[in-house]
């Protein structure tokens, strides 16, 4: 008996360190493995934002490199302050105003989660910080549509208001446990990692902003070449790496679901890049580095909502389909003449819609079986397509209408579109008093 007591005493620190609950208790405990992966995923998603800054920064003219990269870093700063203050509470608090948005005063400044361990066995602080990175990158994506022609002050106010009034409600509808899109149909609208919440909301807003603000001066008459495709490719690579945290981290676990999400993310990105290369070689006779980067993003965007429900075949199909449709959307943009400068809508908006809708044709049978059980016996692909289309339609409508109102209000008050002289001088000099390469107005 004495030896057993000594053995139990010696094992106690090991059990506590590993996060294993004593006696099989129901109390929620911290799982060190899952927590470690979620901390890593949080860092990977944060890495995507400098990656986006490099991706966008290489695509603009020399005189706008710093100004364009500041749109991403500005989002890191501004949303980085707003998210813990009110964003998390508005997104993941209990529904208020008829479920329009969440709110819990205990979540203001993350006050009420200091000792909270979630049912997924991670501290709620980790979940809050992980979700905060999604809130940062979403408005940063919008900036690609109006690159080279907005003032920084107006942009800062716009993304601050947009994150509260547009992003947080949509996030609550789709991802909060009491959100109406989360509970729509048999098993909710499928958005594993942000097809509607991130890419469709930002992509549609980008299109509205591009149309409202108008073209850059000289577009499309003057050719506006990228200043540094090396930087753009590096940014695309960082986005690809960071996307493993973006998608696989959204499993909020470290298990089979995580492995599935990571695998299909890799396959869809590769399929998207490969398809874009083939299209360019057929269409133009050569594959371009910008095309490869665009294909990578198209594949990654399309798999984002589907990463938890499709198998490898579906990942290949979604990546290829997204590249084909996004390529067509960019050709259509050029024909129509509107200036979505860095194709924020053409890749993120269109790719997000493709992924959110087309995923229904590749859902793994086990998910459909569970949905049928929840529905009382049967649930078809077409019924789920109706749920997906509803979520996409609501997101498109709400994001476009509210974003247009915000754009008009900001333009009419503090101003958003820069003056002709400032645009000709470039954002780097006129907005920040700097030059990205120590050179003045090369292009």
CSV table of C-alpha atoms in Angstrom, one decimal:
chain,number,residue,atom,x,y,z
A,1,UNK,CA,0.0,0.0,0.0
A,2,UNK,CA,2.8,2.3,0.9
A,3,UNK,CA,4.6,1.7,-2.4
A,4,UNK,CA,1.4,2.5,-4.3
A,5,UNK,CA,1.0,5.8,-2.5
A,6,UNK,CA,4.6,6.7,-3.3
A,7,UNK,CA,4.2,5.8,-6.9
A,8,UNK,CA,1.0,7.9,-7.2
A,9,UNK,CA,2.7,10.9,-5.6
A,10,UNK,CA,5.6,10.6,-8.0
A,11,UNK,CA,3.3,10.4,-11.0
A,12,UNK,CA,1.2,13.4,-9.9
A,13,UNK,CA,3.5,16.2,-11.4
A,14,UNK,CA,3.6,14.3,-14.7
A,15,UNK,CA,-0.1,14.0,-14.9
A,16,UNK,CA,-0.6,17.7,-14.2
A,17,UNK,CA,2.1,18.7,-16.7
A,18,UNK,CA,0.6,16.6,-19.5
A,19,UNK,CA,-2.8,18.0,-19.0
A,20,UNK,CA,-4.3,14.6,-18.2
A,21,UNK,CA,-7.3,14.9,-15.9
A,22,UNK,CA,-7.2,12.9,-12.7
A,23,UNK,CA,-9.8,10.2,-12.1
A,24,UNK,CA,-11.4,10.9,-15.6
A,25,UNK,CA,-13.0,14.1,-14.1
A,26,UNK,CA,-15.4,16.2,-16.3
A,27,UNK,CA,-13.6,19.4,-15.3
A,28,UNK,CA,-12.1,21.2,-18.3
A,29,UNK,CA,-8.4,21.0,-18.4
A,30,UNK,CA,-5.6,22.4,-20.5
A,31,UNK,CA,-4.2,20.1,-23.2
A,32,UNK,CA,-0.6,21.2,-23.7
A,33,UNK,CA,-0.4,19.6,-27.2
A,34,UNK,CA,-3.5,21.4,-28.5
A,35,UNK,CA,-2.5,24.6,-26.8
A,36,UNK,CA,1.0,24.4,-28.4
A,37,UNK,CA,-0.5,23.9,-31.8
A,38,UNK,CA,-2.9,26.8,-31.4
A,39,UNK,CA,-0.1,29.1,-30.2
A,40,UNK,CA,1.8,28.1,-33.3
A,41,UNK,CA,-1.2,28.7,-35.6
A,42,UNK,CA,-1.8,32.1,-34.1
A,43,UNK,CA,1.8,33.1,-34.9
A,44,UNK,CA,1.4,31.6,-38.4
A,45,UNK,CA,-1.7,33.7,-39.1
A,46,UNK,CA,0.1,36.8,-37.8
A,47,UNK,CA,2.9,36.0,-40.3
A,48,UNK,CA,0.4,36.2,-43.1
A,49,UNK,CA,-0.1,39.9,-42.6
A,50,UNK,CA,3.6,41.0,-43.3
A,51,UNK,CA,3.3,38.4,-46.1
A,52,UNK,CA,0.3,40.3,-47.5
A,53,UNK,CA,2.2,43.6,-47.1
A,54,UNK,CA,5.0,42.2,-49.2
A,55,UNK,CA,2.6,40.6,-51.7
A,56,UNK,CA,0.7,43.9,-52.2
A,57,UNK,CA,3.8,46.1,-51.8
A,58,UNK,CA,5.6,44.4,-54.7
A,59,UNK,CA,2.6,44.9,-57.1
A,60,UNK,CA,2.4,48.7,-56.9
A,61,UNK,CA,4.6,51.4,-58.3
A,62,UNK,CA,7.8,52.4,-56.6
A,63,UNK,CA,6.4,55.6,-55.2
A,64,UNK,CA,3.6,53.7,-53.3
A,65,UNK,CA,5.5,50.8,-51.7
A,66,UNK,CA,5.6,52.1,-48.1
A,67,UNK,CA,2.1,53.5,-48.3
A,68,UNK,CA,0.7,50.2,-49.5
A,69,UNK,CA,2.6,48.1,-47.0
A,70,UNK,CA,1.4,50.5,-44.3
A,71,UNK,CA,-2.2,49.4,-45.0
A,72,UNK,CA,-1.4,46.0,-43.7
A,73,UNK,CA,0.7,47.1,-40.8
A,74,UNK,CA,-1.9,49.8,-40.0
A,75,UNK,CA,-4.5,47.0,-39.7
A,76,UNK,CA,-2.2,45.1,-37.3
A,77,UNK,CA,-2.0,48.1,-35.1
A,78,UNK,CA,-5.6,49.5,-35.3
A,79,UNK,CA,-7.5,46.2,-35.2
A,80,UNK,CA,-4.9,44.9,-32.7
A,81,UNK,CA,-6.2,47.5,-30.3
A,82,UNK,CA,-9.9,47.2,-31.2
A,83,UNK,CA,-10.2,43.5,-31.1
A,84,UNK,CA,-9.5,42.9,-27.4
A,85,UNK,CA,-11.4,46.1,-26.5
A,86,UNK,CA,-14.7,45.3,-28.2
A,87,UNK,CA,-14.2,43.1,-31.3
A,88,UNK,CA,-14.0,39.7,-29.5
A,89,UNK,CA,-17.1,40.5,-27.4
A,90,UNK,CA,-19.1,41.6,-30.5
A,91,UNK,CA,-18.1,38.5,-32.4
A,92,UNK,CA,-18.2,35.8,-29.8
A,93,UNK,CA,-20.3,37.2,-27.0
A,94,UNK,CA,-23.9,35.9,-26.5
A,95,UNK,CA,-26.3,37.3,-29.1
A,96,UNK,CA,-28.0,40.6,-28.5
A,97,UNK,CA,-30.2,42.8,-30.7
A,98,UNK,CA,-32.1,39.8,-31.9
A,99,UNK,CA,-28.8,37.9,-32.6
A,100,UNK,CA,-27.5,40.7,-34.9
A,101,UNK,CA,-24.3,40.8,-32.9
A,102,UNK,CA,-22.7,39.4,-29.8
A,103,UNK,CA,-22.0,41.2,-26.5
A,104,UNK,CA,-20.9,40.5,-23.0
A,105,UNK,CA,-19.5,43.3,-20.8
A,106,UNK,CA,-17.2,40.6,-19.2
A,107,UNK,CA,-15.4,40.3,-22.5
A,108,UNK,CA,-14.6,44.0,-22.8
A,109,UNK,CA,-10.8,44.2,-22.8
A,110,UNK,CA,-10.9,40.4,-22.3
A,111,UNK,CA,-11.7,40.9,-18.6
A,112,UNK,CA,-13.7,37.8,-18.0
A,113,UNK,CA,-11.5,35.1,-19.5
A,114,UNK,CA,-8.4,35.4,-17.3
A,115,UNK,CA,-9.0,32.0,-15.8
A,116,UNK,CA,-11.1,30.4,-18.6
A,117,UNK,CA,-10.2,27.1,-20.2
A,118,UNK,CA,-12.4,26.2,-23.1
A,119,UNK,CA,-14.0,22.9,-23.9
A,120,UNK,CA,-11.4,22.4,-26.6
A,121,UNK,CA,-8.9,22.4,-23.7
A,122,UNK,CA,-7.1,25.6,-24.5
A,123,UNK,CA,-7.0,28.8,-22.6
A,124,UNK,CA,-9.6,31.2,-24.0
A,125,UNK,CA,-6.9,33.8,-24.3
A,126,UNK,CA,-5.3,31.7,-27.1
A,127,UNK,CA,-8.6,31.4,-28.9
A,128,UNK,CA,-9.2,35.1,-28.6
A,129,UNK,CA,-5.7,35.9,-30.0
A,130,UNK,CA,-6.1,33.4,-32.8
A,131,UNK,CA,-9.4,34.9,-33.9
A,132,UNK,CA,-7.9,38.4,-33.6
A,133,UNK,CA,-5.5,37.6,-36.4
A,134,UNK,CA,-8.4,36.9,-38.7
A,135,UNK,CA,-10.0,40.2,-37.7
A,136,UNK,CA,-6.7,41.9,-38.6
A,137,UNK,CA,-6.1,40.4,-42.0
A,138,UNK,CA,-9.6,40.8,-43.3
A,139,UNK,CA,-9.7,44.6,-43.6
A,140,UNK,CA,-6.1,44.5,-44.8
A,141,UNK,CA,-7.2,42.5,-47.8
A,142,UNK,CA,-9.6,45.2,-48.8
A,143,UNK,CA,-6.8,47.7,-49.3
A,144,UNK,CA,-5.7,45.9,-52.5
A,145,UNK,CA,-8.7,47.2,-54.3
A,146,UNK,CA,-7.9,50.9,-53.8
A,147,UNK,CA,-4.1,50.8,-53.6
A,148,UNK,CA,-2.2,53.9,-54.6
A,149,UNK,CA,-5.1,56.4,-54.2
A,150,UNK,CA,-6.4,56.7,-50.6
A,151,UNK,CA,-5.1,58.7,-47.7
A,152,UNK,CA,-4.0,56.9,-44.6
A,153,UNK,CA,-6.2,58.8,-42.2
A,154,UNK,CA,-9.4,57.9,-44.1
A,155,UNK,CA,-8.2,54.3,-44.5
A,156,UNK,CA,-7.6,54.0,-40.7
A,157,UNK,CA,-11.0,55.3,-39.8
A,158,UNK,CA,-12.7,53.1,-42.5
A,159,UNK,CA,-11.1,49.8,-41.3
A,160,UNK,CA,-11.8,50.7,-37.7
A,161,UNK,CA,-15.5,51.2,-38.3
A,162,UNK,CA,-15.7,48.3,-40.8
A,163,UNK,CA,-14.3,45.8,-38.4
A,164,UNK,CA,-16.9,46.8,-35.8
A,165,UNK,CA,-19.9,47.2,-38.0
A,166,UNK,CA,-19.3,44.7,-40.8
A,167,UNK,CA,-16.8,42.1,-39.7
A,168,UNK,CA,-18.0,41.5,-36.1
A,169,UNK,CA,-21.7,40.9,-37.0
A,170,UNK,CA,-20.8,38.5,-39.9
A,171,UNK,CA,-18.3,36.7,-37.7
A,172,UNK,CA,-21.0,36.3,-35.0
A,173,UNK,CA,-23.6,35.0,-37.5
A,174,UNK,CA,-21.2,32.3,-38.9
A,175,UNK,CA,-19.0,31.2,-36.1
A,176,UNK,CA,-20.7,32.0,-32.8
A,177,UNK,CA,-22.5,29.0,-31.3
A,178,UNK,CA,-25.8,31.0,-31.3
A,179,UNK,CA,-25.3,32.7,-34.7
A,180,UNK,CA,-28.2,32.2,-37.1
A,181,UNK,CA,-26.0,31.1,-40.0
A,182,UNK,CA,-24.1,28.7,-37.7
A,183,UNK,CA,-27.4,27.0,-37.0
A,184,UNK,CA,-29.0,27.3,-40.4
A,185,UNK,CA,-30.3,24.1,-42.0
A,186,UNK,CA,-29.2,20.7,-40.7
A,187,UNK,CA,-25.7,21.5,-39.5
A,188,UNK,CA,-25.2,25.2,-40.3
A,189,UNK,CA,-23.5,27.0,-43.1
A,190,UNK,CA,-20.1,25.5,-43.7
A,191,UNK,CA,-17.3,28.0,-43.3
A,192,UNK,CA,-14.4,26.2,-41.7
A,193,UNK,CA,-11.9,29.0,-41.7
A,194,UNK,CA,-13.3,32.1,-43.3
A,195,UNK,CA,-14.8,31.8,-46.8
A,196,UNK,CA,-17.7,34.1,-46.0
A,197,UNK,CA,-16.3,35.8,-42.8
A,198,UNK,CA,-13.0,36.8,-44.3
A,199,UNK,CA,-12.8,36.5,-48.1
A,200,UNK,CA,-16.3,37.2,-49.3
A,201,UNK,CA,-16.8,40.1,-46.9
A,202,UNK,CA,-13.5,41.7,-47.8
A,203,UNK,CA,-13.7,40.9,-51.5
A,204,UNK,CA,-17.2,42.4,-51.9
A,205,UNK,CA,-16.2,45.4,-49.9
A,206,UNK,CA,-13.1,45.7,-52.2
A,207,UNK,CA,-15.3,45.8,-55.3
A,208,UNK,CA,-17.6,48.4,-53.8
A,209,UNK,CA,-14.7,50.6,-52.8
A,210,UNK,CA,-13.0,50.3,-56.2
A,211,UNK,CA,-16.2,51.3,-58.0
A,212,UNK,CA,-17.0,54.2,-55.6
A,213,UNK,CA,-13.5,55.7,-55.5
A,214,UNK,CA,-12.9,55.3,-59.2
A,215,UNK,CA,-9.7,54.5,-61.1
A,216,UNK,CA,-6.2,55.6,-60.4
A,217,UNK,CA,-5.3,58.6,-62.5
A,218,UNK,CA,-4.1,57.4,-65.9
A,219,UNK,CA,-5.7,53.9,-65.6
A,220,UNK,CA,-6.1,52.0,-67.9
A,221,UNK,CA,-4.4,54.2,-70.4
A,222,UNK,CA,-1.0,54.1,-68.7
A,223,UNK,CA,0.6,50.7,-67.9
A,224,UNK,CA,1.3,50.5,-64.2
A,225,UNK,CA,3.9,47.8,-63.8
A,226,UNK,CA,4.7,46.1,-60.4
A,227,UNK,CA,7.9,47.5,-58.9
A,228,UNK,CA,9.2,44.2,-57.3
A,229,UNK,CA,7.8,40.8,-58.3
A,230,UNK,CA,10.5,39.2,-56.1
A,231,UNK,CA,8.9,40.8,-53.1
A,232,UNK,CA,5.5,39.7,-54.3
A,233,UNK,CA,6.6,36.1,-54.7
A,234,UNK,CA,8.1,36.1,-51.2
A,235,UNK,CA,4.9,37.5,-49.9
A,236,UNK,CA,2.9,34.7,-51.6
A,237,UNK,CA,5.2,32.1,-50.1
A,238,UNK,CA,4.7,33.5,-46.6
A,239,UNK,CA,1.0,33.5,-47.2
A,240,UNK,CA,1.1,29.8,-48.2
A,241,UNK,CA,3.0,28.9,-45.1
A,242,UNK,CA,0.8,31.0,-42.8
A,243,UNK,CA,-2.3,29.5,-44.3
A,244,UNK,CA,-1.6,26.2,-42.6
A,245,UNK,CA,-2.2,28.0,-39.3
A,246,UNK,CA,-5.2,29.8,-40.9
A,247,UNK,CA,-6.9,26.6,-41.9
A,248,UNK,CA,-5.5,23.8,-39.8
A,249,UNK,CA,-5.6,26.0,-36.8
A,250,UNK,CA,-9.3,26.5,-37.3
A,251,UNK,CA,-9.9,22.9,-36.2
A,252,UNK,CA,-9.1,24.3,-32.7
A,253,UNK,CA,-7.6,20.9,-32.0
A,254,UNK,CA,-4.5,18.8,-32.8
A,255,UNK,CA,-6.0,15.6,-34.2
A,256,UNK,CA,-7.4,14.0,-37.3
A,257,UNK,CA,-9.4,17.1,-38.2
A,258,UNK,CA,-6.2,19.2,-38.1
A,259,UNK,CA,-4.4,16.8,-40.3
A,260,UNK,CA,-7.2,16.8,-42.8
A,261,UNK,CA,-7.4,20.6,-43.0
A,262,UNK,CA,-3.6,20.9,-43.4
A,263,UNK,CA,-3.5,18.3,-46.2
A,264,UNK,CA,-6.3,19.8,-48.3
A,265,UNK,CA,-4.8,23.3,-47.8
A,266,UNK,CA,-1.6,22.1,-49.4
A,267,UNK,CA,-3.3,20.3,-52.2
A,268,UNK,CA,-5.6,23.1,-53.2
A,269,UNK,CA,-2.9,25.7,-53.2
A,270,UNK,CA,-0.7,23.5,-55.5
A,271,UNK,CA,-3.7,22.7,-57.8
A,272,UNK,CA,-4.5,26.4,-58.0
A,273,UNK,CA,-1.0,27.4,-59.0
A,274,UNK,CA,-0.7,24.5,-61.4
A,275,UNK,CA,-4.0,25.4,-63.1
A,276,UNK,CA,-3.1,29.1,-63.5
A,277,UNK,CA,0.2,28.1,-65.0
A,278,UNK,CA,-1.5,25.9,-67.6
A,279,UNK,CA,-4.1,28.6,-68.4
A,280,UNK,CA,-1.4,31.2,-69.0
A,281,UNK,CA,0.7,28.9,-71.1
A,282,UNK,CA,-2.3,28.1,-73.3
A,283,UNK,CA,-3.5,31.7,-73.4
A,284,UNK,CA,-0.2,33.6,-73.6
A,285,UNK,CA,2.4,31.0,-74.4
A,286,UNK,CA,4.3,31.5,-71.1
A,287,UNK,CA,3.8,31.1,-67.4
A,288,UNK,CA,4.4,34.2,-65.2
A,289,UNK,CA,5.5,34.6,-61.6
A,290,UNK,CA,2.5,36.8,-60.9
A,291,UNK,CA,0.3,34.1,-62.3
A,292,UNK,CA,1.8,31.5,-60.1
A,293,UNK,CA,1.3,33.8,-57.1
A,294,UNK,CA,-2.3,34.5,-58.1
A,295,UNK,CA,-3.0,30.8,-58.5
A,296,UNK,CA,-1.6,30.0,-55.1
A,297,UNK,CA,-3.9,32.5,-53.5
A,298,UNK,CA,-7.0,31.4,-55.6
A,299,UNK,CA,-6.5,27.8,-54.4
A,300,UNK,CA,-5.9,28.8,-50.8
A,301,UNK,CA,-9.0,31.1,-50.7
A,302,UNK,CA,-11.2,28.4,-52.2
A,303,UNK,CA,-10.2,25.7,-49.8
A,304,UNK,CA,-10.6,28.0,-46.7
A,305,UNK,CA,-14.4,27.4,-46.2
A,306,UNK,CA,-14.1,23.8,-47.2
A,307,UNK,CA,-11.0,22.6,-45.3
A,308,UNK,CA,-13.0,20.7,-42.6
A,309,UNK,CA,-15.4,18.8,-44.9
A,310,UNK,CA,-13.7,17.9,-48.2
A,311,UNK,CA,-11.2,15.1,-49.1
A,312,UNK,CA,-8.1,15.4,-51.3
A,313,UNK,CA,-10.0,15.0,-54.6
A,314,UNK,CA,-12.2,17.9,-53.6
A,315,UNK,CA,-9.2,20.0,-52.7
A,316,UNK,CA,-7.7,19.5,-56.1
A,317,UNK,CA,-11.0,20.3,-57.8
A,318,UNK,CA,-11.7,23.4,-55.8
A,319,UNK,CA,-8.2,24.7,-56.4
A,320,UNK,CA,-8.4,24.2,-60.1
A,321,UNK,CA,-11.9,25.5,-60.4
A,322,UNK,CA,-11.0,28.6,-58.4
A,323,UNK,CA,-8.1,29.4,-60.6
A,324,UNK,CA,-10.2,29.1,-63.7
A,325,UNK,CA,-13.0,31.3,-62.4
A,326,UNK,CA,-10.7,33.9,-60.9
A,327,UNK,CA,-8.7,34.1,-64.1
A,328,UNK,CA,-11.9,34.8,-65.9
A,329,UNK,CA,-13.0,37.4,-63.4
A,330,UNK,CA,-9.7,39.3,-63.9
A,331,UNK,CA,-10.1,39.2,-67.7
A,332,UNK,CA,-13.7,40.5,-67.2
A,333,UNK,CA,-12.4,43.3,-64.9
A,334,UNK,CA,-10.0,44.4,-67.7
A,335,UNK,CA,-12.9,44.4,-70.2
A,336,UNK,CA,-15.2,46.4,-67.9
A,337,UNK,CA,-12.4,48.9,-67.0
A,338,UNK,CA,-12.9,49.2,-63.2
A,339,UNK,CA,-9.8,49.5,-61.2
A,340,UNK,CA,-9.5,46.7,-58.6
A,341,UNK,CA,-5.8,47.6,-58.4
A,342,UNK,CA,-4.5,44.3,-57.0
A,343,UNK,CA,-7.5,42.1,-57.7
A,344,UNK,CA,-8.8,41.8,-54.2
A,345,UNK,CA,-12.3,41.0,-55.5
A,346,UNK,CA,-11.1,39.0,-58.4
A,347,UNK,CA,-9.2,36.6,-56.2
A,348,UNK,CA,-10.6,36.8,-52.7
A,349,UNK,CA,-14.2,37.7,-53.4
A,350,UNK,CA,-14.6,35.4,-56.4
A,351,UNK,CA,-12.5,32.6,-54.9
A,352,UNK,CA,-14.4,32.7,-51.7
A,353,UNK,CA,-17.7,32.5,-53.4
A,354,UNK,CA,-16.5,29.5,-55.5
A,355,UNK,CA,-15.2,27.7,-52.5
A,356,UNK,CA,-18.3,28.4,-50.3
A,357,UNK,CA,-20.7,27.1,-53.0
A,358,UNK,CA,-18.7,24.4,-54.8
A,359,UNK,CA,-17.6,22.6,-51.6
A,360,UNK,CA,-21.1,21.0,-51.4
A,361,UNK,CA,-20.2,18.7,-54.3
A,362,UNK,CA,-17.2,17.3,-52.5
A,363,UNK,CA,-18.3,16.9,-48.8
A,364,UNK,CA,-17.1,13.7,-47.2
A,365,UNK,CA,-19.9,11.1,-46.7
A,366,UNK,CA,-19.5,11.1,-42.9
A,367,UNK,CA,-20.4,14.8,-42.7
A,368,UNK,CA,-23.5,14.3,-44.8
A,369,UNK,CA,-24.6,11.3,-42.7
A,370,UNK,CA,-24.3,13.4,-39.5
A,371,UNK,CA,-26.2,16.2,-41.2
A,372,UNK,CA,-29.0,13.8,-42.2
A,373,UNK,CA,-29.2,12.5,-38.7
A,374,UNK,CA,-29.6,16.0,-37.3
A,375,UNK,CA,-32.2,16.8,-40.0
A,376,UNK,CA,-34.3,13.8,-38.9
A,377,UNK,CA,-33.4,11.3,-41.5
A,378,UNK,CA,-32.3,12.9,-44.8
A,379,UNK,CA,-30.2,15.8,-46.0
A,380,UNK,CA,-29.1,16.3,-49.6
A,381,UNK,CA,-26.3,18.1,-51.4
A,382,UNK,CA,-28.9,20.5,-52.9
A,383,UNK,CA,-30.3,21.4,-49.5
A,384,UNK,CA,-26.8,22.2,-48.2
A,385,UNK,CA,-26.2,24.2,-51.4
A,386,UNK,CA,-29.3,26.3,-50.5
A,387,UNK,CA,-27.8,26.9,-47.0
A,388,UNK,CA,-24.5,27.9,-48.5
A,389,UNK,CA,-26.1,30.2,-51.1
A,390,UNK,CA,-28.1,31.9,-48.3
A,391,UNK,CA,-25.0,32.5,-46.3
A,392,UNK,CA,-23.1,33.9,-49.3
A,393,UNK,CA,-26.1,36.1,-50.4
A,394,UNK,CA,-26.5,37.6,-46.9
A,395,UNK,CA,-22.8,38.2,-46.6
A,396,UNK,CA,-22.6,39.9,-50.0
A,397,UNK,CA,-25.7,42.1,-49.4
A,398,UNK,CA,-24.7,43.2,-45.9
A,399,UNK,CA,-21.1,43.8,-46.6
A,400,UNK,CA,-21.7,45.7,-49.8
A,401,UNK,CA,-24.5,48.0,-48.5
A,402,UNK,CA,-22.9,48.9,-45.1
A,403,UNK,CA,-19.4,49.3,-46.7
A,404,UNK,CA,-20.8,51.7,-49.3
A,405,UNK,CA,-22.5,53.8,-46.5
A,406,UNK,CA,-19.2,53.9,-44.6
A,407,UNK,CA,-17.2,54.9,-47.7
A,408,UNK,CA,-19.6,57.7,-48.5
A,409,UNK,CA,-19.6,59.0,-44.9
A,410,UNK,CA,-15.8,59.0,-44.7
A,411,UNK,CA,-15.3,60.5,-48.1
A,412,UNK,CA,-17.7,63.3,-47.4
A,413,UNK,CA,-16.3,64.1,-43.9
A,414,UNK,CA,-12.6,63.5,-43.4
A,415,UNK,CA,-11.9,62.4,-47.0
A,416,UNK,CA,-10.6,59.1,-48.4
A,417,UNK,CA,-9.5,59.7,-52.0
A,418,UNK,CA,-6.3,61.6,-52.2
A,419,UNK,CA,-5.8,64.7,-54.3
A,420,UNK,CA,-4.3,64.6,-57.8
A,421,UNK,CA,-1.0,66.2,-56.6
A,422,UNK,CA,-0.7,63.7,-53.8
A,423,UNK,CA,-1.4,60.8,-56.1
A,424,UNK,CA,1.2,61.9,-58.6
A,425,UNK,CA,3.7,62.4,-55.8
A,426,UNK,CA,2.9,58.9,-54.4
A,427,UNK,CA,1.7,57.7,-51.1
A,428,UNK,CA,5.2,57.2,-49.7
A,429,UNK,CA,6.0,60.9,-49.9
A,430,UNK,CA,2.5,62.5,-49.5
A,431,UNK,CA,1.2,60.3,-46.7
A,432,UNK,CA,4.3,59.3,-44.8
A,433,UNK,CA,7.1,61.6,-45.9
A,434,UNK,CA,9.3,58.6,-46.8
A,435,UNK,CA,10.6,56.7,-49.8
A,436,UNK,CA,10.6,52.9,-49.9
A,437,UNK,CA,13.9,52.6,-51.8
A,438,UNK,CA,15.5,55.9,-51.1
A,439,UNK,CA,14.7,56.9,-54.6
A,440,UNK,CA,12.1,59.4,-55.9
A,441,UNK,CA,9.3,58.6,-58.3
A,442,UNK,CA,10.9,56.0,-60.5
A,443,UNK,CA,7.3,55.0,-61.6
